[in-house]
Coordinates of C-alpha atoms and ligand atoms in Angstrom, one line a residue:
M1 CA 14.7 12.6 -9.8
K2 CA 11.5 10.9 -11.0
H3 CA 8.6 10.1 -8.4
V4 CA 7.2 7.0 -9.1
L5 CA 4.2 6.0 -7.0
L6 CA 2.0 2.9 -6.5
V7 CA -1.7 3.8 -4.8
T8 CA -3.3 0.5 -4.1
G9 CA -6.9 0.4 -4.5
A10 CA -7.0 3.6 -6.7
S11 CA -10.0 2.6 -9.0
R12 CA -12.4 4.5 -6.7
G13 CA -12.7 6.7 -3.8
I14 CA -9.8 7.8 -1.6
G15 CA -7.2 6.2 -3.8
A16 CA -8.6 7.4 -7.1
A17 CA -8.3 10.9 -5.6
T18 CA -4.9 10.4 -4.4
A19 CA -3.7 8.9 -7.8
R20 CA -5.4 11.8 -9.7
L21 CA -3.7 14.7 -7.2
A22 CA -0.3 12.9 -7.4
A23 CA -0.1 12.7 -11.2
A24 CA -1.1 16.5 -11.4
R25 CA 1.9 17.1 -9.3
G26 CA 4.4 15.2 -11.4
Y27 CA 4.1 11.6 -9.9
A28 CA 4.3 8.5 -12.3
V29 CA 1.4 6.6 -10.9
C30 CA 0.4 3.0 -10.9
I31 CA -3.3 2.4 -10.4
N32 CA -4.0 -0.7 -8.8
Y33 CA -7.6 -2.1 -8.5
L34 CA -8.9 -5.6 -7.7
R35 CA -12.3 -6.0 -9.9
N36 CA -12.9 -2.3 -11.4
A37 CA -10.7 -2.3 -14.4
S38 CA -13.2 0.1 -16.2
H39 CA -12.6 2.8 -13.8
A40 CA -9.0 2.0 -13.2
T41 CA -8.4 2.3 -17.1
A42 CA -10.6 5.6 -17.1
L43 CA -8.7 7.4 -14.5
A44 CA -5.0 6.2 -16.4
A45 CA -6.7 7.9 -19.5
E46 CA -7.8 10.9 -17.7
I47 CA -4.2 11.3 -16.2
E48 CA -2.4 10.7 -19.5
A49 CA -4.9 13.3 -21.4
A50 CA -3.7 15.8 -18.9
G51 CA 0.1 15.2 -19.7
G52 CA 0.9 12.8 -16.9
E53 CA 2.2 9.3 -16.8
A54 CA 0.3 6.3 -15.2
M55 CA -0.2 2.7 -15.6
V56 CA -2.9 0.1 -14.4
H57 CA -2.4 -2.9 -12.6
Q58 CA -4.8 -5.6 -11.2
A59 CA -3.7 -7.3 -8.0
D60 CA -5.1 -8.5 -4.8
V61 CA -2.9 -6.9 -2.2
G62 CA -3.5 -9.8 0.0
N63 CA -1.9 -12.3 -2.4
E64 CA 1.9 -12.3 -2.1
A65 CA 2.3 -13.7 -5.9
D66 CA 0.0 -10.9 -6.9
V67 CA 2.1 -8.3 -5.0
V68 CA 5.3 -9.5 -6.3
A69 CA 4.4 -9.4 -10.0
M70 CA 2.9 -5.8 -9.3
F71 CA 6.1 -4.4 -8.0
E72 CA 8.0 -6.1 -11.0
A73 CA 5.6 -4.5 -13.6
I74 CA 6.1 -1.1 -12.2
D75 CA 9.9 -1.8 -12.3
A76 CA 9.4 -2.6 -15.8
R77 CA 7.0 0.1 -16.8
L78 CA 7.8 3.4 -14.6
G79 CA 11.1 2.3 -13.1
R80 CA 12.2 2.1 -9.3
I81 CA 9.5 2.8 -6.8
T82 CA 9.8 6.0 -4.7
A83 CA 6.2 6.2 -3.0
L84 CA 3.9 3.9 -1.9
V85 CA 0.1 4.7 -0.5
N86 CA -1.5 1.5 0.9
N87 CA -5.0 2.6 0.4
A88 CA -6.7 -0.6 -0.7
G89 CA -9.2 -1.8 2.2
I90 CA -12.3 -3.6 2.9
L91 CA -15.1 -3.8 5.4
E92 CA -17.8 -6.1 5.7
T93 CA -21.6 -6.1 6.6
Q94 CA -22.3 -4.1 9.8
M95 CA -22.7 -6.8 12.5
R96 CA -21.7 -7.3 16.3
V97 CA -18.6 -9.8 17.1
E98 CA -20.6 -12.1 18.5
D99 CA -21.9 -13.0 14.9
M100 CA -18.5 -12.9 13.2
D101 CA -17.2 -15.9 11.5
A102 CA -13.5 -16.9 11.1
G103 CA -13.9 -16.4 7.2
R104 CA -14.8 -13.0 7.5
L105 CA -12.1 -12.1 9.9
A106 CA -9.5 -13.4 7.7
R107 CA -10.7 -11.8 4.7
T108 CA -10.8 -8.3 6.5
L109 CA -7.4 -9.1 7.9
Q110 CA -5.6 -10.4 5.0
A111 CA -6.6 -7.2 2.7
N112 CA -6.1 -4.5 5.3
V113 CA -2.9 -5.7 7.5
I114 CA -1.2 -8.5 5.4
G115 CA -1.7 -6.6 2.2
S116 CA -0.2 -3.2 3.6
F117 CA 2.7 -5.4 5.0
L118 CA 3.4 -7.2 1.6
C119 CA 3.3 -4.0 -0.6
A120 CA 5.4 -2.3 2.3
R121 CA 7.8 -5.1 2.0
E122 CA 8.5 -4.9 -1.7
A123 CA 8.7 -1.1 -1.4
V124 CA 11.5 -1.2 1.1
R125 CA 13.2 -3.6 -0.8
R126 CA 13.6 -1.2 -3.6
M127 CA 13.4 2.2 -1.7
A128 CA 16.1 1.5 1.2
R129 CA 19.6 2.7 0.7
K130 CA 21.2 -0.4 1.8
H131 CA 19.7 -2.1 -1.2
G132 CA 20.9 0.6 -3.5
G133 CA 17.5 2.6 -3.5
A134 CA 17.3 6.6 -3.0
G135 CA 15.0 6.3 0.0
G136 CA 11.3 6.9 -0.4
T137 CA 8.1 7.5 1.5
I138 CA 5.1 5.5 2.4
V139 CA 1.5 6.4 3.7
N140 CA -0.7 4.0 5.3
V141 CA -4.5 4.6 5.1
S142 CA -5.7 3.9 8.5
S143 CA -8.9 4.9 10.0
M144 CA -10.5 7.0 13.0
A145 CA -12.1 3.6 13.4
A146 CA -8.9 2.6 14.9
R147 CA -9.3 4.9 17.9
L148 CA -13.2 4.7 18.1
G149 CA -13.5 0.7 17.8
S150 CA -16.5 0.7 15.5
P151 CA -18.9 -0.9 18.1
D152 CA -22.1 -2.7 16.4
E153 CA -20.6 -1.7 13.1
Y154 CA -17.3 -3.6 12.3
V155 CA -15.0 -4.2 15.2
D156 CA -13.1 -6.3 13.1
Y157 CA -12.3 -3.5 10.5
A158 CA -11.4 -1.1 13.5
A159 CA -8.9 -3.6 14.9
S160 CA -7.3 -4.3 11.4
K161 CA -6.7 -0.4 11.3
G162 CA -5.3 -0.6 15.0
A163 CA -2.8 -3.0 13.4
I164 CA -2.0 -0.4 10.5
D165 CA -1.3 2.1 13.4
S166 CA 1.1 -0.1 15.0
F167 CA 2.5 -1.2 11.6
T168 CA 3.2 2.4 10.8
I169 CA 5.2 3.2 14.0
G170 CA 7.2 0.2 13.6
L171 CA 8.1 0.2 10.1
A172 CA 8.9 4.0 10.3
R173 CA 11.6 3.2 13.3
E174 CA 12.6 0.4 11.3
V175 CA 13.6 1.9 8.1
A176 CA 14.1 5.5 8.9
A177 CA 17.9 5.0 8.5
D178 CA 17.5 3.8 5.3
G179 CA 16.0 6.8 4.0
I180 CA 12.5 5.8 4.3
R181 CA 9.7 8.0 6.1
V182 CA 6.2 5.9 7.0
N183 CA 3.3 7.9 8.0
A184 CA -0.6 7.5 8.1
V185 CA -3.6 9.3 7.5
R186 CA -6.7 8.3 9.6
P187 CA -9.7 9.5 7.6
G188 CA -13.2 9.8 9.2
L189 CA -16.7 9.8 7.5
I190 CA -15.6 10.1 3.9
R191 CA -18.0 10.0 0.9
T192 CA -17.1 6.8 -0.9
D193 CA -18.7 3.4 -1.9
I194 CA -17.3 1.7 1.4
H195 CA -20.4 2.5 3.4
A196 CA -22.5 0.6 0.7
A197 CA -20.1 -2.4 1.2
G198 CA -21.1 -2.2 5.1
G199 CA -24.7 -2.4 4.2
E200 CA -25.6 1.4 4.9
P201 CA -25.0 3.7 2.0
G202 CA -26.5 6.7 3.8
R203 CA -23.9 6.4 6.8
V204 CA -22.4 9.7 6.2
D205 CA -25.4 11.6 6.3
R206 CA -26.8 9.8 9.1
L207 CA -23.8 10.6 11.1
K208 CA -22.6 13.7 9.8
G209 CA -24.6 15.9 12.7
S210 CA -22.4 14.5 15.2
L211 CA -19.1 15.6 13.8
P212 CA -17.7 19.1 15.1
L213 CA -17.5 20.0 11.4
Q214 CA -21.0 19.0 10.9
R215 CA -20.6 17.3 7.4
G216 CA -18.8 14.4 5.5
G217 CA -15.5 14.7 4.4
E218 CA -14.6 14.3 0.4
P219 CA -11.8 11.6 -0.9
E220 CA -9.9 15.0 -2.2
E221 CA -9.5 16.3 1.4
V222 CA -7.8 12.8 2.2
A223 CA -5.7 12.9 -0.8
A224 CA -4.4 16.5 0.0
A225 CA -3.2 15.1 3.5
I226 CA -1.6 12.0 1.9
L227 CA 0.2 13.9 -0.7
W228 CA 1.5 16.2 2.0
L229 CA 2.9 13.5 4.0
L230 CA 4.5 12.0 0.7
S231 CA 6.3 15.5 -0.1
D232 CA 9.4 16.8 1.1
E233 CA 7.1 19.4 3.1
A234 CA 7.0 16.5 5.5
S235 CA 10.7 15.9 5.4
Y236 CA 10.9 15.7 9.3
S237 CA 7.7 13.8 10.0
T238 CA 7.9 10.0 10.2
G239 CA 5.9 7.4 12.4
T240 CA 3.1 10.0 12.7
F241 CA -0.5 10.3 11.8
I242 CA -2.8 13.0 10.4
D243 CA -6.7 12.7 11.0
V244 CA -8.9 13.7 8.4
S245 CA -12.0 13.3 10.4
G246 CA -13.7 16.7 10.7
G247 CA -13.0 17.1 14.4
R248 CA -14.1 13.7 15.7
Ligands
NAP1 P1 -13.9 2.2 -1.9 O1 -14.6 3.5 -2.3 O2 -14.6 1.0 -1.3 O3 -12.7 1.7 -2.5 C1 -11.8 0.5 -2.1 C2 -10.9 0.6 -3.2 O4 -9.9 -0.6 -2.9 C3 -11.3 0.1 -4.7 O5 -10.3 0.6 -5.5 C4 -10.9 -1.3 -4.6 O6 -10.8 -1.9 -5.8 C5 -10.0 -1.5 -4.0 N1 -9.6 -2.9 -3.3 C6 -10.3 -3.5 -2.2 N2 -10.0 -4.8 -2.0 C7 -8.7 -5.1 -2.5 C8 -7.5 -5.8 -2.5 N3 -7.6 -7.0 -2.0 N4 -6.6 -5.4 -3.4 C9 -6.6 -4.3 -4.2 N5 -7.5 -3.3 -4.2 C10 -8.6 -3.7 -3.6 O7 -12.9 2.7 -0.6 P2 -12.6 4.0 0.3 O8 -13.5 4.4 1.3 O9 -11.9 5.0 -0.8 O10 -11.3 3.4 1.1 C11 -10.1 3.6 1.0 C12 -9.1 3.5 2.4 O11 -9.8 4.6 3.0 C13 -9.2 2.1 2.8 O12 -8.2 1.7 3.4 C14 -10.3 2.5 4.1 O13 -10.5 1.6 5.1 C15 -10.1 3.9 4.4 N6 -10.9 4.6 5.0 C16 -12.1 5.0 4.4 C17 -12.9 6.0 5.1 C18 -14.3 6.1 4.3 O14 -15.2 6.7 5.3 N7 -14.4 6.0 3.2 C19 -12.7 6.2 6.4 C20 -11.5 5.7 7.0 C21 -10.7 5.0 6.3 P3 -12.1 -2.4 -6.9 O15 -12.7 -1.1 -7.2 O16 -11.4 -3.2 -8.0 O17 -13.1 -3.3 -6.1

């Protein structure tokens, strides 16, 4: 059976590493991005040059019409989806809760929580046996922030990832009988651009000494855990989590 995977937010960071590894393992991959068309296109070209199959699709995962159109584009180009990685996520400048306004809170929840719900909805409609699908797998990219709370940095982001943890458990139980497994990874301090978005590009180096493994993680180390959860090797795991966080 052909494995068709959508990785949201795959132009950079953890999403790009996941798309690259999945393609190397034989998945046909849709690389979703928001603004960074050149990186997404370059990644697709790299995958195709290595003999893989990839498409690129711009969509804001927090926008319902964008998400519906993206899944229709995948249907037409790659075929019925069998795997989804809900990876796209944002955080905003470090600040305390007492300084956060409603606009910031809405942006964070729209991208991180509503985006994951909308993509999972479209995936379940195609994967579920009761809808004629062949089953499938979903991996949500949560964060250790869900457990640590990110005080003085981004409690809003941490809370959005707490919602992803609850979503993972609930959806897993809801769709298990439809042949769909749903799990999540909780990355810790991973070397990507996201820390610069929070206003501190050197955040991993500042904090790495506090980790049991004494270093930041690489996107490829998170991708490896995601690919395991997607694979048949994880066939008896659903509604569960892998912390990829250096022991934190
Ligand atoms: P990143 O380097 O900042 O990349 C974010 C990706 O998401 C980009 O591809 C971006 O697209 C895309 N994106 C952002 N908003 C989007 C939207 N509304 N619709 C579609 N795509 C969108 O981030 P990362 O560090 O790889 O993070 C990936 C995931 O891991 C996120 O869910 C994040 O919360 C989680 N995580 C990261 C860490 C860490 O330490 N890095 C730790 C824990 C959890 P463009 O390139 O087009 O802007």
